[in-house]
One Martini backbone bead per residue (centre of mass of N, CA, C, O) as a GRO file, in nm:
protein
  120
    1UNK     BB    1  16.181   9.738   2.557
    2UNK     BB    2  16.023   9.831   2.278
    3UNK     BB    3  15.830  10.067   2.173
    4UNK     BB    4  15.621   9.935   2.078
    5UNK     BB    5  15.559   9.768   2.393
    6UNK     BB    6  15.502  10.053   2.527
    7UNK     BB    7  15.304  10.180   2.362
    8UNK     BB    8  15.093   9.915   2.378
    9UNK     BB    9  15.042   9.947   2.710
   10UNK     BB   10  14.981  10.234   2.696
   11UNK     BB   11  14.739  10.185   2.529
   12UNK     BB   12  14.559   9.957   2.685
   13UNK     BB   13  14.551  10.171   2.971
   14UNK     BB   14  14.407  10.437   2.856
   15UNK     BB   15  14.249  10.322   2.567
   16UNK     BB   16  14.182  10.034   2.581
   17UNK     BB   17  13.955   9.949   2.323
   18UNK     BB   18  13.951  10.170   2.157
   19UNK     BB   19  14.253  10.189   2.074
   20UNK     BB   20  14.285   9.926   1.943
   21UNK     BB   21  14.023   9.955   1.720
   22UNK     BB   22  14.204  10.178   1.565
   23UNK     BB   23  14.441   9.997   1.484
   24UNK     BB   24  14.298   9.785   1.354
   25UNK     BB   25  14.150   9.986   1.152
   26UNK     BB   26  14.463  10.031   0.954
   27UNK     BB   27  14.595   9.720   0.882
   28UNK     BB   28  14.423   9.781   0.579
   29UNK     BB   29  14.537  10.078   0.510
   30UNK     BB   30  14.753  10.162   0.781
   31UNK     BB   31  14.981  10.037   0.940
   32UNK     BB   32  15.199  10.213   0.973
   33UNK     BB   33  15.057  10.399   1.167
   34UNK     BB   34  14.987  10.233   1.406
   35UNK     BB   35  15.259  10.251   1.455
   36UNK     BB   36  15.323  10.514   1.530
   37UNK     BB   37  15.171  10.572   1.695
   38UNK     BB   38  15.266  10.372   1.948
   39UNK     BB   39  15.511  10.456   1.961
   40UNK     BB   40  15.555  10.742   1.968
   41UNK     BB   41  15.287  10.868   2.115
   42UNK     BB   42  15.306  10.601   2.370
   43UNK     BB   43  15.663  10.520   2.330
   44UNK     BB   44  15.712  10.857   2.376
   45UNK     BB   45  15.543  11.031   2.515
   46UNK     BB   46  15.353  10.924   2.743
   47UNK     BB   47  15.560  10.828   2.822
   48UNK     BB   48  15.671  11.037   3.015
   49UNK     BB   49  15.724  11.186   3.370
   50UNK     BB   50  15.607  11.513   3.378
   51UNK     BB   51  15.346  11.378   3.395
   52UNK     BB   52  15.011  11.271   3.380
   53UNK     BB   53  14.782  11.066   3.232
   54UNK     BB   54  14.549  11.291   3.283
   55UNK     BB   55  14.731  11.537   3.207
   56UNK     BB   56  14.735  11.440   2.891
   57UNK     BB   57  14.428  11.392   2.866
   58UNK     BB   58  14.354  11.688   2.899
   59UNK     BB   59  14.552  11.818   2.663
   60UNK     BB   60  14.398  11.610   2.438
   61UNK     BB   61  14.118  11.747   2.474
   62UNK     BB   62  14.200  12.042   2.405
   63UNK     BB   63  14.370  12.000   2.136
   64UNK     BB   64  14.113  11.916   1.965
   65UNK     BB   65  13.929  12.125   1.990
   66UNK     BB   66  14.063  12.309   1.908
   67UNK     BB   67  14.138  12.201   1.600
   68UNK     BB   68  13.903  12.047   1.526
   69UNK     BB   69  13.773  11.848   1.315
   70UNK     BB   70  13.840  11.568   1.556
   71UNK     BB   71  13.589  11.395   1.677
   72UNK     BB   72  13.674  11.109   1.645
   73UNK     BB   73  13.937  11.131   1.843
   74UNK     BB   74  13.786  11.229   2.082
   75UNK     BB   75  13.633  10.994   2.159
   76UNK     BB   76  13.837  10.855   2.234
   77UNK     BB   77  13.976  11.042   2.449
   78UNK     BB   78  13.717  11.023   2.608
   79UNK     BB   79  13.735  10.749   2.699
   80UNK     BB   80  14.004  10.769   2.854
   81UNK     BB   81  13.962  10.932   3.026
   82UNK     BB   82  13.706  10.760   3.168
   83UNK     BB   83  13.947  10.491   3.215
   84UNK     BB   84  14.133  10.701   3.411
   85UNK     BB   85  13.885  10.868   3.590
   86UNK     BB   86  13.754  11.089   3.442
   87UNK     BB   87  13.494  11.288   3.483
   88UNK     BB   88  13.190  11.406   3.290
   89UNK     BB   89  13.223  11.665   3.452
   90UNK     BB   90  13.517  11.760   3.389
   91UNK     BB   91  13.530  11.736   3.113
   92UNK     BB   92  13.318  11.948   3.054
   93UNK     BB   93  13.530  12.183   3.171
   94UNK     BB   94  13.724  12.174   3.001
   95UNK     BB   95  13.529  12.263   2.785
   96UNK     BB   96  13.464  12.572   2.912
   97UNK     BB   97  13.718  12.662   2.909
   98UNK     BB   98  13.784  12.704   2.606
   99UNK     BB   99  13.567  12.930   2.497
  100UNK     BB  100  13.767  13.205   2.506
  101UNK     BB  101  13.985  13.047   2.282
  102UNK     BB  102  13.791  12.878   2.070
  103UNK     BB  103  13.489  12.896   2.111
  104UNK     BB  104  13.164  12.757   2.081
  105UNK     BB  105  13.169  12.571   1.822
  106UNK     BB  106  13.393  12.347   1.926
  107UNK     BB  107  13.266  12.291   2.203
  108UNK     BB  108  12.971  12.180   2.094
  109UNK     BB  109  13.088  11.938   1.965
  110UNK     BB  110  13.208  11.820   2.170
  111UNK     BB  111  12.997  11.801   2.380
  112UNK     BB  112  12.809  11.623   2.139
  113UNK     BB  113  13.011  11.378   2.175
  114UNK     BB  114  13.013  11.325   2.484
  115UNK     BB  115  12.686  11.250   2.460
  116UNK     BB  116  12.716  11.020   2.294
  117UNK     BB  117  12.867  10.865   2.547
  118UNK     BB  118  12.717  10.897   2.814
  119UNK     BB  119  12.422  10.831   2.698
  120UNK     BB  120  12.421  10.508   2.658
   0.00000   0.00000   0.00000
């Protein structure tokens, strides 16, 4: 199986529809891009076998909330834990935990991104 088939599976297993719809999303203008992130970060980082699916989705929930303007990846992030069982109880915890490290500001964005999708 080639990169780009490994990381194609593991990114329809994640991130189900949201994830398909962001490579969509660049086939035309950014074709490339899509293919790397499948590859790289689907296809070589996701599949190592040292974390678990759920613990690399709350690692990535957490360093987008860290890193900011973020958002629009957040929600797809959002999106993937909740498809791989990650309960909106846990993700709110997860960003509450990161409060005294990243403060009320970048937590409250996250907040209120995954309210956009809870609320549905």
């Amino acid at each position: 199986m080639t990169r780009y088939e490994k990381g194609l599976q593991q990114l329809k297993a994640i991130d189900g529809k949201a994830g398909e719809n962001v490579i969509t999303s660049l086939e035309n203008i950014a074709p490339d891009l899509g293919k790397y992130i499948i590859e790289f970060a689907f296809g070589d980082i996701y599949t190592r076998k040292e974390l678990s699916i759920a613990e690399r989705e709350i690692i990535t929930l957490s360093s987008l909330l860290t890193a900011g303007g973020c958002e629009a990846q957040l929600k797809v992030h959002i999106q993937s834990a909740l498809h791989i069982g990650i309960s909106p109880q846990k993700i709110i915890e997860i960003f509450m935990q990161c409060i005294p490290y990243t403060g009320f500001p970048k937590v409250l964005n996250a907040v209120f991104t995954a309210q956009q999708l809870f609320c549905k």
